[in-house]
Coordinates of C-alpha atoms in Angstrom, one line a residue:
X1 CA 3.2 -21.6 5.9
X2 CA 1.0 -24.0 4.0
X3 CA -0.9 -22.2 1.3
X4 CA -4.6 -23.0 1.2
X5 CA -6.2 -24.0 -2.0
X6 CA -9.1 -21.7 -1.5
X7 CA -7.0 -18.6 -1.0
X8 CA -8.2 -15.7 -3.1
X9 CA -5.8 -13.2 -4.7
X10 CA -5.4 -10.1 -2.6
X11 CA -7.4 -7.1 -3.8
X12 CA -5.3 -4.4 -5.4
X13 CA -4.4 -1.5 -3.1
X14 CA -4.5 2.2 -3.8
X15 CA -1.4 3.6 -5.4
X16 CA -0.9 5.8 -2.5
X17 CA -0.6 2.8 -0.2
X18 CA 2.1 1.3 -2.4
X19 CA 4.0 4.6 -2.4
X20 CA 3.8 4.6 1.4
X21 CA 5.1 1.1 1.6
X22 CA 7.9 1.8 -0.8
X23 CA 8.9 4.9 1.1
X24 CA 8.9 3.1 4.5
X25 CA 11.1 0.2 3.2
X26 CA 13.5 2.5 1.4
X27 CA 13.8 5.0 4.3
X28 CA 14.6 2.1 6.7
X29 CA 17.6 1.1 4.6
X30 CA 19.0 4.6 4.2
X31 CA 18.6 5.3 7.9
X32 CA 20.1 2.0 9.0
X33 CA 23.5 1.2 10.4
X34 CA 24.9 0.8 6.8
X35 CA 23.5 4.2 5.8
X36 CA 27.0 5.8 5.2
X37 CA 28.1 3.0 2.9
X38 CA 24.7 3.1 1.1
X39 CA 24.8 6.9 0.7
X40 CA 28.4 6.7 -0.5
X41 CA 27.5 4.3 -3.3
X42 CA 24.4 6.4 -4.1
X43 CA 26.5 9.6 -4.5
X44 CA 29.0 7.7 -6.7
X45 CA 26.0 6.5 -8.8
X46 CA 24.7 10.1 -9.1
X47 CA 28.1 11.4 -10.2
X48 CA 28.5 8.6 -12.8
X49 CA 24.9 9.2 -14.1
X50 CA 25.7 12.9 -14.6
X51 CA 28.9 11.9 -16.4
X52 CA 27.2 9.4 -18.6
X53 CA 24.6 12.1 -19.5
X54 CA 27.2 14.6 -20.3
X55 CA 29.1 12.1 -22.5
X56 CA 25.9 11.3 -24.4
X57 CA 25.3 15.0 -25.2
X58 CA 28.9 15.3 -26.4
X59 CA 28.5 12.3 -28.6
X60 CA 25.4 13.7 -30.1
X61 CA 27.3 16.8 -31.3
X62 CA 30.3 14.8 -32.4
X63 CA 27.9 12.6 -34.4
X64 CA 26.2 15.7 -35.9
X65 CA 29.4 17.1 -37.2
X66 CA 30.7 13.7 -38.3
X67 CA 27.5 13.0 -40.4
X68 CA 27.7 16.6 -41.9
X69 CA 31.3 16.0 -42.9
X70 CA 30.2 12.8 -44.7
X71 CA 27.3 14.7 -46.4
X72 CA 29.5 17.5 -47.7
X73 CA 32.3 15.1 -48.5
X74 CA 34.9 16.9 -46.3
X75 CA 37.6 14.3 -45.9
X76 CA 39.7 16.3 -43.4
X77 CA 36.6 17.0 -41.2
X78 CA 35.6 13.4 -41.6
X79 CA 38.8 12.1 -40.1
X80 CA 38.9 14.8 -37.4
X81 CA 35.4 14.0 -36.1
X82 CA 36.0 10.2 -36.5
X83 CA 38.8 10.5 -33.9
X84 CA 36.6 12.6 -31.7
X85 CA 34.0 9.8 -32.0
X86 CA 36.4 7.2 -31.0
X87 CA 37.6 9.4 -28.1
X88 CA 34.0 9.6 -26.7
X89 CA 33.8 5.8 -26.9
X90 CA 36.9 5.5 -24.9
X91 CA 35.4 7.8 -22.3
X92 CA 32.0 6.2 -22.3
X93 CA 33.1 2.6 -21.8
X94 CA 34.7 2.8 -18.3
X95 CA 32.0 5.2 -17.1
X96 CA 29.4 2.6 -18.2
X97 CA 31.2 -0.3 -16.6
X98 CA 31.7 1.3 -13.2
X99 CA 28.1 2.7 -13.4
X100 CA 26.8 -0.9 -13.6
X101 CA 29.3 -2.2 -11.0
X102 CA 28.3 0.4 -8.5
X103 CA 24.6 -0.3 -9.1
X104 CA 25.1 -4.0 -8.4
X105 CA 27.2 -3.4 -5.3
X106 CA 24.6 -1.2 -3.8
X107 CA 21.9 -3.7 -4.7
X108 CA 23.8 -6.5 -2.9
X109 CA 24.3 -4.3 0.1
X110 CA 20.6 -3.4 0.2
X111 CA 19.5 -7.0 -0.2
X112 CA 21.8 -8.3 2.5
X113 CA 20.7 -5.6 5.0
X114 CA 17.0 -6.0 4.2
X115 CA 17.0 -9.8 4.4
X116 CA 18.9 -9.7 7.7
X117 CA 16.5 -7.1 9.0
X118 CA 13.4 -9.1 8.0
X119 CA 14.9 -12.3 9.4
X120 CA 15.5 -10.6 12.7
X121 CA 11.9 -9.3 12.8
X122 CA 10.5 -12.6 11.5
X123 CA 11.8 -14.3 14.7
X124 CA 10.9 -11.4 17.0
X125 CA 7.9 -12.0 19.2
X126 CA 7.5 -15.4 17.4
X127 CA 6.2 -13.7 14.3
X128 CA 7.3 -16.7 12.2
X129 CA 4.7 -18.8 14.1
X130 CA 1.9 -16.3 14.4
X131 CA 2.1 -15.4 10.6
X132 CA 0.8 -18.9 9.9
X133 CA -2.7 -17.7 10.8
X134 CA -2.4 -14.4 8.9
X135 CA -4.6 -14.8 5.8
X136 CA -3.0 -11.9 4.0
X137 CA 0.6 -13.3 4.3
X138 CA 1.3 -16.3 2.1
X139 CA 4.8 -17.8 1.8
X140 CA 6.8 -15.4 3.9
X141 CA 9.9 -17.5 3.0
X142 CA 9.6 -16.4 -0.6
X143 CA 9.0 -12.8 0.3
X144 CA 12.2 -12.7 2.4
X145 CA 14.3 -14.5 -0.2
X146 CA 13.2 -13.9 -3.8
X147 CA 11.0 -10.8 -3.3
X148 CA 13.7 -9.0 -1.4
X149 CA 16.2 -9.8 -4.1
X150 CA 13.9 -8.7 -6.9
X151 CA 12.8 -5.6 -5.0
X152 CA 16.3 -4.3 -4.3
X153 CA 17.7 -4.8 -7.7
X154 CA 14.6 -3.5 -9.5
X155 CA 14.3 -0.5 -7.2
X156 CA 17.8 0.6 -8.1
X157 CA 17.2 -0.1 -11.7
X158 CA 14.1 2.1 -11.7
X159 CA 15.9 4.8 -9.7
X160 CA 18.7 4.9 -12.2
X161 CA 16.3 4.9 -15.1
X162 CA 14.5 7.9 -13.6
X163 CA 17.8 9.6 -12.8
X164 CA 19.0 9.0 -16.3
X165 CA 15.7 10.3 -17.6
X166 CA 16.1 13.6 -15.7
X167 CA 19.7 14.0 -16.8
X168 CA 18.8 13.2 -20.4
X169 CA 15.8 15.5 -20.3
X170 CA 17.9 18.4 -19.0
X171 CA 20.7 17.7 -21.4
X172 CA 18.8 17.2 -24.6
X173 CA 15.8 19.4 -24.3
X174 CA 18.0 22.4 -25.1
X175 CA 19.4 20.6 -28.1
X176 CA 15.8 20.0 -29.4
X177 CA 14.7 23.6 -28.6
X178 CA 17.7 25.0 -30.5
X179 CA 16.6 23.0 -33.6
X180 CA 12.9 23.6 -33.4
X181 CA 10.4 24.7 -30.7
X182 CA 7.6 22.8 -32.4
X183 CA 9.7 19.6 -32.1
X184 CA 9.6 20.0 -28.3
X185 CA 5.8 20.6 -28.3
X186 CA 5.1 17.6 -30.4
X187 CA 7.3 15.4 -28.2
X188 CA 5.5 16.3 -25.0
X189 CA 2.0 15.9 -26.4
X190 CA 2.9 12.6 -27.9
X191 CA 4.4 11.3 -24.7
X192 CA 1.5 12.4 -22.5
X193 CA -1.0 10.9 -24.8
X194 CA 1.0 7.6 -25.0
X195 CA 1.4 7.4 -21.3
X196 CA -2.3 7.7 -20.6
X197 CA -3.2 5.1 -23.2
X198 CA -0.6 2.6 -21.9
X199 CA -2.0 2.9 -18.3
X200 CA -5.5 2.2 -19.5
X201 CA -4.4 -0.8 -21.4
X202 CA -1.9 -2.3 -18.9
X203 CA -3.2 -1.5 -15.4
X204 CA -4.7 -5.0 -15.1
X205 CA -1.1 -6.4 -15.1
X206 CA -0.4 -5.2 -11.5
X207 CA -3.0 -7.5 -10.0
X208 CA -2.1 -10.4 -12.3
X209 CA 1.6 -10.1 -11.4
X210 CA 0.7 -10.1 -7.7
X211 CA -1.3 -13.3 -8.2
X212 CA 1.6 -14.8 -10.2
X213 CA 4.0 -14.4 -7.3
X214 CA 1.5 -16.1 -5.0
X215 CA 0.7 -19.0 -7.4
X216 CA 4.4 -19.7 -8.1
X217 CA 5.1 -19.7 -4.4
X218 CA 2.2 -22.2 -3.8
X219 CA 3.6 -24.5 -6.5
X220 CA 7.1 -24.4 -5.0
X221 CA 5.7 -25.0 -1.5
X222 CA 3.8 -28.1 -2.8
X223 CA 7.1 -29.5 -4.1
X224 CA 8.9 -28.8 -0.8
X225 CA 6.0 -30.4 1.1
X226 CA 6.3 -33.6 -0.9
X227 CA 10.1 -33.7 -0.3
X228 CA 9.6 -33.2 3.5
X229 CA 6.9 -35.8 3.8
X230 CA 8.2 -38.3 1.2
X231 CA 8.1 -41.3 3.6
X232 CA 4.5 -40.7 4.7
X233 CA 3.4 -40.3 1.1
X234 CA 5.2 -43.5 0.1
X235 CA 3.6 -45.5 3.0
X236 CA 0.1 -44.2 2.0
X237 CA 0.9 -44.7 -1.7
X238 CA -0.4 -41.2 -2.2
X239 CA 1.5 -40.4 -5.4
X240 CA -1.6 -39.9 -7.5
X241 CA -3.2 -37.5 -5.0
X242 CA 0.0 -35.5 -4.6
X243 CA 0.6 -35.4 -8.4
X244 CA -2.9 -34.2 -8.9
X245 CA -2.4 -31.4 -6.3
X246 CA 0.9 -30.3 -7.9
X247 CA -0.6 -30.4 -11.4
X248 CA -3.4 -28.3 -10.1
X249 CA -1.1 -25.7 -8.5
X250 CA 1.0 -25.6 -11.7
X251 CA -2.2 -25.2 -13.8
X252 CA -3.2 -22.2 -11.7
X253 CA 0.2 -20.6 -12.2
X254 CA 0.2 -21.3 -16.0
X255 CA -3.4 -20.0 -16.4
X256 CA -2.5 -16.8 -14.6
X257 CA 0.7 -16.5 -16.7
X258 CA -1.4 -16.9 -19.9
X259 CA -3.5 -13.9 -18.7
X260 CA -0.3 -11.9 -18.2
X261 CA 0.9 -12.9 -21.6
X262 CA -2.4 -11.8 -23.2
X263 CA -2.4 -8.4 -21.5
X264 CA 1.3 -8.0 -22.4
X265 CA 0.4 -8.7 -26.0
X266 CA -2.3 -6.0 -26.0
X267 CA 0.1 -3.6 -24.4
X268 CA 2.8 -4.5 -26.9
X269 CA 0.5 -3.6 -29.9
X270 CA 0.4 -0.1 -28.6
X271 CA 4.0 0.2 -27.4
X272 CA 5.5 -1.1 -30.7
X273 CA 3.2 1.3 -32.7
X274 CA 4.2 4.1 -30.4
X275 CA 8.0 3.4 -30.8
X276 CA 7.8 3.0 -34.6
X277 CA 5.9 6.3 -35.0
X278 CA 8.5 8.0 -32.8
X279 CA 11.2 7.1 -35.2
X280 CA 9.7 9.1 -38.1
X281 CA 8.2 12.1 -36.1
X282 CA 11.4 14.2 -35.8
X283 CA 12.4 13.4 -39.4
X284 CA 9.0 14.6 -40.6
X285 CA 9.5 17.9 -38.8
X286 CA 13.2 18.5 -39.4
X287 CA 13.6 17.1 -42.9
X288 CA 11.6 19.9 -44.6
X289 CA 13.9 22.4 -42.8
X290 CA 16.9 20.6 -44.3
X291 CA 15.4 20.6 -47.8
X292 CA 14.7 24.4 -47.5
X293 CA 18.4 24.8 -46.6
X294 CA 17.7 26.0 -43.1
X295 CA 19.8 23.4 -41.3
X296 CA 22.6 21.0 -42.1
X297 CA 22.1 17.3 -42.8
X298 CA 23.8 16.4 -39.5
X299 CA 21.0 18.3 -37.7
X300 CA 18.5 15.7 -39.1
X301 CA 20.3 12.8 -37.5
X302 CA 21.0 14.8 -34.3
X303 CA 17.3 15.7 -33.9
X304 CA 16.3 12.1 -34.4
X305 CA 18.8 10.9 -31.8
X306 CA 17.9 13.7 -29.3
X307 CA 14.2 13.2 -29.9
X308 CA 14.6 9.5 -29.1
X309 CA 16.6 10.2 -26.0
X310 CA 14.1 12.8 -24.6
X311 CA 11.1 10.7 -25.7
X312 CA 12.5 7.7 -23.8
X313 CA 13.0 10.0 -20.8
X314 CA 9.4 11.2 -20.7
X315 CA 7.9 7.8 -21.7
X316 CA 9.2 5.7 -18.8
X317 CA 5.7 4.4 -17.9
X318 CA 5.1 3.2 -21.5
X319 CA 8.5 1.6 -22.1
X320 CA 8.8 0.0 -18.6
X321 CA 5.1 -0.8 -17.8
X322 CA 5.6 -4.6 -17.9
X323 CA 8.5 -4.4 -15.5
X324 CA 6.8 -1.7 -13.4
X325 CA 3.6 -3.8 -12.9
X326 CA 5.7 -6.8 -11.6
X327 CA 7.7 -4.5 -9.4
X328 CA 4.7 -2.9 -7.8
X329 CA 3.3 -6.4 -7.1
X330 CA 6.6 -7.2 -5.3
X331 CA 6.4 -3.9 -3.3
X332 CA 2.9 -4.8 -2.2
X333 CA 4.0 -8.3 -1.0
X334 CA 7.0 -6.9 0.9
X335 CA 5.0 -4.0 2.2
X336 CA 2.3 -6.3 3.6
X337 CA 4.9 -8.4 5.3
X338 CA 6.6 -5.3 6.7
X339 CA 3.3 -3.9 8.0
X340 CA 2.4 -7.1 9.7
X341 CA 5.8 -7.4 11.3
X342 CA 5.4 -3.8 12.5
X343 CA 2.3 -4.9 14.4
X344 CA 4.3 -7.8 16.1
X345 CA 7.1 -5.4 16.9
X346 CA 4.6 -3.0 18.6
X347 CA 3.2 -5.8 20.7
X348 CA 6.7 -6.7 21.8
X349 CA 7.5 -3.1 22.8
X350 CA 4.3 -3.0 24.8
X351 CA 4.8 -6.3 26.4
X352 CA 6.6 -6.9 29.8
X353 CA 10.2 -8.1 29.8
X354 CA 10.7 -11.8 29.1
X355 CA 8.6 -13.9 31.4
X356 CA 5.7 -12.7 33.5
X357 CA 6.0 -10.5 36.6
X358 CA 7.7 -12.6 39.3
X359 CA 5.7 -13.3 42.5
X360 CA 6.7 -13.9 46.1
X361 CA 8.4 -17.2 45.2
X362 CA 10.5 -15.6 42.5
X363 CA 8.5 -17.0 39.6
X364 CA 9.0 -20.6 40.7
X365 CA 5.5 -21.7 39.7
X366 CA 3.0 -21.8 36.8
X367 CA -0.3 -20.4 37.9
X368 CA -3.5 -20.0 35.8
X369 CA -6.3 -18.0 37.2
X370 CA -9.6 -18.2 35.3
X371 CA -7.7 -18.6 32.0
X372 CA -9.9 -18.9 28.9
X373 CA -8.2 -20.6 25.9
X374 CA -9.4 -19.5 22.5
X375 CA -8.2 -20.2 18.9
X376 CA -6.1 -17.4 17.4
X377 CA -9.0 -16.2 15.3
X378 CA -11.2 -16.0 18.4
X379 CA -13.7 -18.2 16.6
X380 CA -13.9 -21.0 19.2
X381 CA -13.5 -21.2 23.0
X382 CA -11.7 -24.4 23.9
X383 CA -11.3 -24.2 27.7
X384 CA -13.2 -21.8 30.0
X385 CA -11.8 -20.2 33.1
X386 CA -9.1 -22.8 33.8
X387 CA -7.4 -22.4 37.2
X388 CA -4.5 -24.4 38.6
X389 CA -1.1 -23.9 40.2
X390 CA 2.0 -26.0 39.6
X391 CA 5.1 -25.5 41.7
X392 CA 8.6 -27.0 41.5
X393 CA 8.8 -30.8 41.7
X394 CA 5.1 -31.1 40.9
X395 CA 3.4 -32.7 37.8
X396 CA 0.1 -32.5 36.0
X397 CA -1.3 -34.6 33.2
X398 CA -3.8 -33.1 30.7
X399 CA -6.2 -35.5 29.2
X400 CA -9.3 -35.4 27.1
X401 CA -10.8 -36.3 23.7
X402 CA -9.2 -35.0 20.5
X403 CA -10.1 -31.4 19.9
X404 CA -10.7 -30.5 23.5
X405 CA -7.7 -28.1 23.6
X406 CA -5.0 -30.1 25.4
X407 CA -2.1 -28.9 23.3
X408 CA -3.8 -25.4 23.1
X409 CA -3.4 -25.0 26.9
X410 CA 0.4 -25.5 26.4
X411 CA 0.4 -23.0 23.4
X412 CA -1.3 -20.4 25.6
X413 CA 1.2 -20.9 28.5
X414 CA 4.0 -20.6 26.0
X415 CA 2.6 -17.4 24.6
X416 CA 2.0 -18.8 21.1
X417 CA -1.7 -18.2 21.4
X418 CA -2.2 -14.7 22.9
X419 CA -5.9 -14.8 22.2
X420 CA -7.2 -16.0 25.5
X421 CA -8.4 -14.1 28.6
X422 CA -7.7 -14.4 32.3
X423 CA -4.5 -14.4 34.4
X424 CA -1.3 -16.4 33.6
X425 CA 1.8 -16.5 35.8
X426 CA 4.9 -18.4 34.7
X427 CA 8.6 -18.4 35.2
X428 CA 10.9 -16.7 32.6
X429 CA 10.9 -18.6 29.3
X430 CA 14.6 -19.5 29.9
X431 CA 13.3 -21.7 32.9
X432 CA 10.8 -23.5 30.7
X433 CA 11.3 -26.2 28.0
X434 CA 8.6 -27.6 25.6
X435 CA 8.8 -31.0 24.1
X436 CA 6.5 -31.5 21.1
X437 CA 5.3 -34.8 19.8
X438 CA 7.5 -34.5 16.7
X439 CA 10.9 -33.1 17.8
X440 CA 12.6 -30.7 15.5
X441 CA 15.8 -32.1 14.0
X442 CA 18.3 -29.5 12.9
X443 CA 21.0 -29.6 10.3
X444 CA 24.4 -30.0 11.9
X445 CA 26.5 -32.4 14.0
X446 CA 25.3 -34.7 16.8
X447 CA 26.6 -32.3 19.5
X448 CA 24.5 -29.4 18.1
X449 CA 21.6 -31.7 17.8
X450 CA 21.7 -32.7 21.4
X451 CA 22.3 -29.2 22.7
X452 CA 19.7 -27.5 20.5
X453 CA 18.8 -24.6 20.9
X454 CA 21.8 -23.7 23.0
X455 CA 24.8 -25.1 21.2
X456 CA 27.2 -23.0 23.1
X457 CA 26.5 -24.5 26.5
X458 CA 29.7 -25.3 28.4
X459 CA 29.4 -29.1 28.5
X460 CA 32.1 -31.6 27.9
X461 CA 31.7 -34.4 25.4
X462 CA 31.7 -36.9 28.4
X463 CA 28.8 -35.1 30.0
X464 CA 26.8 -35.1 26.7
X465 CA 27.5 -38.8 26.0
X466 CA 26.6 -39.7 29.5
X467 CA 23.2 -38.1 29.1
X468 CA 22.7 -39.7 25.7
X469 CA 23.4 -43.1 27.2
X470 CA 21.0 -42.4 30.0
X471 CA 18.1 -41.8 27.5
X472 CA 19.0 -45.0 25.6
X473 CA 20.7 -43.4 22.6
X474 CA 23.6 -45.8 22.7
X475 CA 22.6 -47.3 19.3
X476 CA 22.7 -43.8 17.8
X477 CA 26.1 -43.1 19.4
X478 CA 27.5 -46.4 18.1
X479 CA 26.2 -45.6 14.6
X480 CA 28.5 -42.5 14.5
X481 CA 31.3 -44.2 16.5
X482 CA 30.5 -42.0 19.5
X483 CA 31.8 -39.0 17.5
X484 CA 29.7 -35.9 18.3
X485 CA 31.1 -34.1 15.3
X486 CA 29.4 -36.4 12.8
X487 CA 26.9 -34.8 10.6
X488 CA 24.0 -36.9 9.2
X489 CA 20.5 -36.3 7.8
X490 CA 19.0 -36.7 11.3
X491 CA 15.4 -36.4 10.2
X492 CA 15.6 -39.4 8.0
X493 CA 18.3 -41.4 9.9
X494 CA 16.6 -41.4 13.3
X495 CA 13.3 -43.1 13.9
X496 CA 10.5 -41.2 15.6
X497 CA 11.2 -43.0 18.8
X498 CA 14.9 -42.0 18.6
X499 CA 14.0 -38.4 17.8
X500 CA 11.8 -38.3 21.0
X501 CA 14.8 -39.7 23.0
X502 CA 16.9 -36.9 21.5
X503 CA 14.3 -34.4 22.8
X504 CA 14.6 -35.9 26.3
X505 CA 18.4 -35.7 26.1
X506 CA 18.0 -32.0 25.3
X507 CA 15.8 -31.6 28.3
X508 CA 18.2 -33.3 30.8
X509 CA 21.2 -31.4 29.3
X510 CA 19.4 -28.1 29.8
X511 CA 17.8 -29.0 33.1
X512 CA 15.1 -26.3 33.2
X513 CA 12.8 -25.7 36.1
X514 CA 9.6 -26.6 34.2
X515 CA 9.0 -28.9 31.3
X516 CA 5.9 -29.2 29.0
X517 CA 5.5 -32.5 27.2
X518 CA 3.0 -32.6 24.3
X519 CA 2.6 -36.4 23.5
X520 CA 6.4 -36.5 23.9
X521 CA 6.5 -40.3 24.6
X522 CA 3.9 -41.3 22.0
X523 CA 6.5 -43.2 19.8
X524 CA 8.2 -44.8 22.8
X525 CA 7.5 -48.2 24.3
X526 CA 6.2 -48.3 27.9
X527 CA 9.6 -49.3 29.4
X528 CA 11.3 -46.2 27.9
X529 CA 8.3 -44.1 28.8
X530 CA 8.5 -45.3 32.5
X531 CA 12.3 -44.7 32.5
X532 CA 12.0 -41.1 31.2
X533 CA 9.3 -40.1 33.7
X534 CA 11.3 -41.6 36.5
X535 CA 14.3 -39.6 35.4
X536 CA 12.0 -36.5 35.3
X537 CA 11.0 -37.2 38.9
X538 CA 14.6 -37.6 40.0
X539 CA 15.7 -34.4 38.3
X540 CA 13.0 -32.5 40.3
X541 CA 11.8 -30.8 37.1
X542 CA 8.2 -29.8 37.4
X543 CA 6.3 -30.9 34.3
X544 CA 2.9 -30.8 32.5
X545 CA 2.2 -33.6 30.1
X546 CA -0.4 -33.9 27.4
X547 CA -1.3 -37.5 26.5
X548 CA -4.0 -40.1 25.8
X549 CA -2.4 -43.2 27.4
X550 CA -4.0 -44.1 30.8
X551 CA -0.5 -45.5 31.8
X552 CA 0.7 -41.9 32.0
X553 CA -1.5 -41.2 35.1
X554 CA 0.7 -43.0 37.5
X555 CA 3.6 -40.6 36.7
X556 CA 1.7 -37.4 37.6
X557 CA 0.4 -35.9 40.8
X558 CA -2.8 -34.6 39.3
X559 CA -4.9 -35.1 36.2
X560 CA -6.6 -32.3 34.3
X561 CA -9.6 -33.7 32.3
X562 CA -10.9 -31.5 29.5
X563 CA -14.3 -31.7 27.8
X564 CA -15.5 -30.5 24.4
X565 CA -17.9 -28.1 26.1
X566 CA -15.0 -26.2 27.6
X567 CA -15.5 -27.5 31.1
X568 CA -12.7 -29.2 33.0
X569 CA -11.8 -30.9 36.3
X570 CA -8.6 -31.6 38.2
X571 CA -8.3 -34.7 40.3
X572 CA -5.5 -36.0 42.5
X573 CA -3.8 -39.2 41.3
X574 CA -5.8 -42.2 42.5
X575 CA -9.1 -40.4 42.7
X576 CA -11.7 -41.4 40.1
X577 CA -12.1 -38.6 37.5
X578 CA -15.6 -37.2 37.2
X579 CA -16.0 -34.2 35.0
X580 CA -17.5 -31.3 36.8
X581 CA -20.1 -29.4 34.8
X582 CA -19.1 -26.1 36.4
X583 CA -15.4 -26.6 35.7
X584 CA -14.4 -26.5 39.3
X585 CA -11.0 -27.7 40.3
X586 CA -10.1 -30.1 43.0
X587 CA -6.6 -29.0 44.1

């Protein structure tokens, strides 16, 4: 989807909406076909987290006695607790390694499933096409690739951070309480106050990070667009204009990033002060107890370590606010895409099976009855109450000035524009083939290119080459030594005329009942144009063409003339077209 320069950043959503989206996305994964594997990894992570927490508590007591042995100069106890210290290290290392490994394996599993799931839904009900007109969905490609990767890894990271926080809180709160109840009270008051202040300072970061995702995607899209249209830009010598556009997109991303950096700086002033003060607080409370002889010296170090652990557990928002703001922005982007795809899925469920209901002739015709064609946003009516019927072995040419809705009629018949009104009957989509003005060239070998989008059709190389010769692709075959396995950069290797011939080869290899040609011969000379329409007649494929050339009229049985007012008229070939103001059809 091409980002528009005037797009405004999405307004921040309520926190409850973000929580709903996060729950919806996560629930889908843990209820999917890979749920048992996902739950298995999750249970292992839980067990490892509890083990790591237990080892940390054990290490705090070992460190306490180790430091006390140093303070009282007890050599025997020193060596004893040193070996205990080394033993806890030996236990903590493998636990930490497998803890991280399991987290990464679960993140990869989640990403693979979610990307596959979104790709499937992206193509369902032609959502990939219809999302182009969705103003709230920019760059769905980035959302499916980068945003999914960031979401899955960061979700697990935050899940484990919270899990560790709970384990740490349970494990160490008893340690602190045993040392001093007032130490626990000070800790919670300090953490609650710090969390509130950090939210007030940093809440602006969520909206800024959302905008940064969008602006970075716009900049990357601009670079891709230049690559895909390099030849046209070179012919126009549009380098200065394209450079100006890219610099503008980069400038918008940099300006927004500078705002993020500024707010991170403001937040960092508070967070750093908060962390430095936390170092001294437990010492201020416990040191006087040591000096009065109420506790050992090791208790001072243990209290400082336990206080830091518990404070980190209850201060997650403060310590992770920068990452959390970026994460919530990613959740919003994925949640918006997920919700929009839900709408398309609902439409698909409510729709009839592929193809319209079949009539008495078993769906062997295209019939429009008072069909009104509108733009997807319903802002403009292009054609009003269009009616005609096309049966097998018949043909129709749609003509009219630019902007009268010629191609839009084909889009409506194809179901790409479901915003019209009236009645439409057509064969199942498997019986229909559309040839656009600019054919789509895929990555792959020549055989896949000619058989697209059905590369598994049971056709021999001889049959494929025979059709390619019939549509004057002999030069292309010679270029690859008539080897259908040859892979080239077909978009740049083939001229537009050759690409249109490839499209006709696909048509004749598939041999559908109906063909819709949208300026499909615009890059061909008149001899090739005449040849292809003659082949269409011989194949008995019914077809509707969109075109401007008057030479096309002779190849069609009827001509549909459209007007900017939305009126139309159908005339038989050979009759003089005269636009009817009431839009009546001569059939």
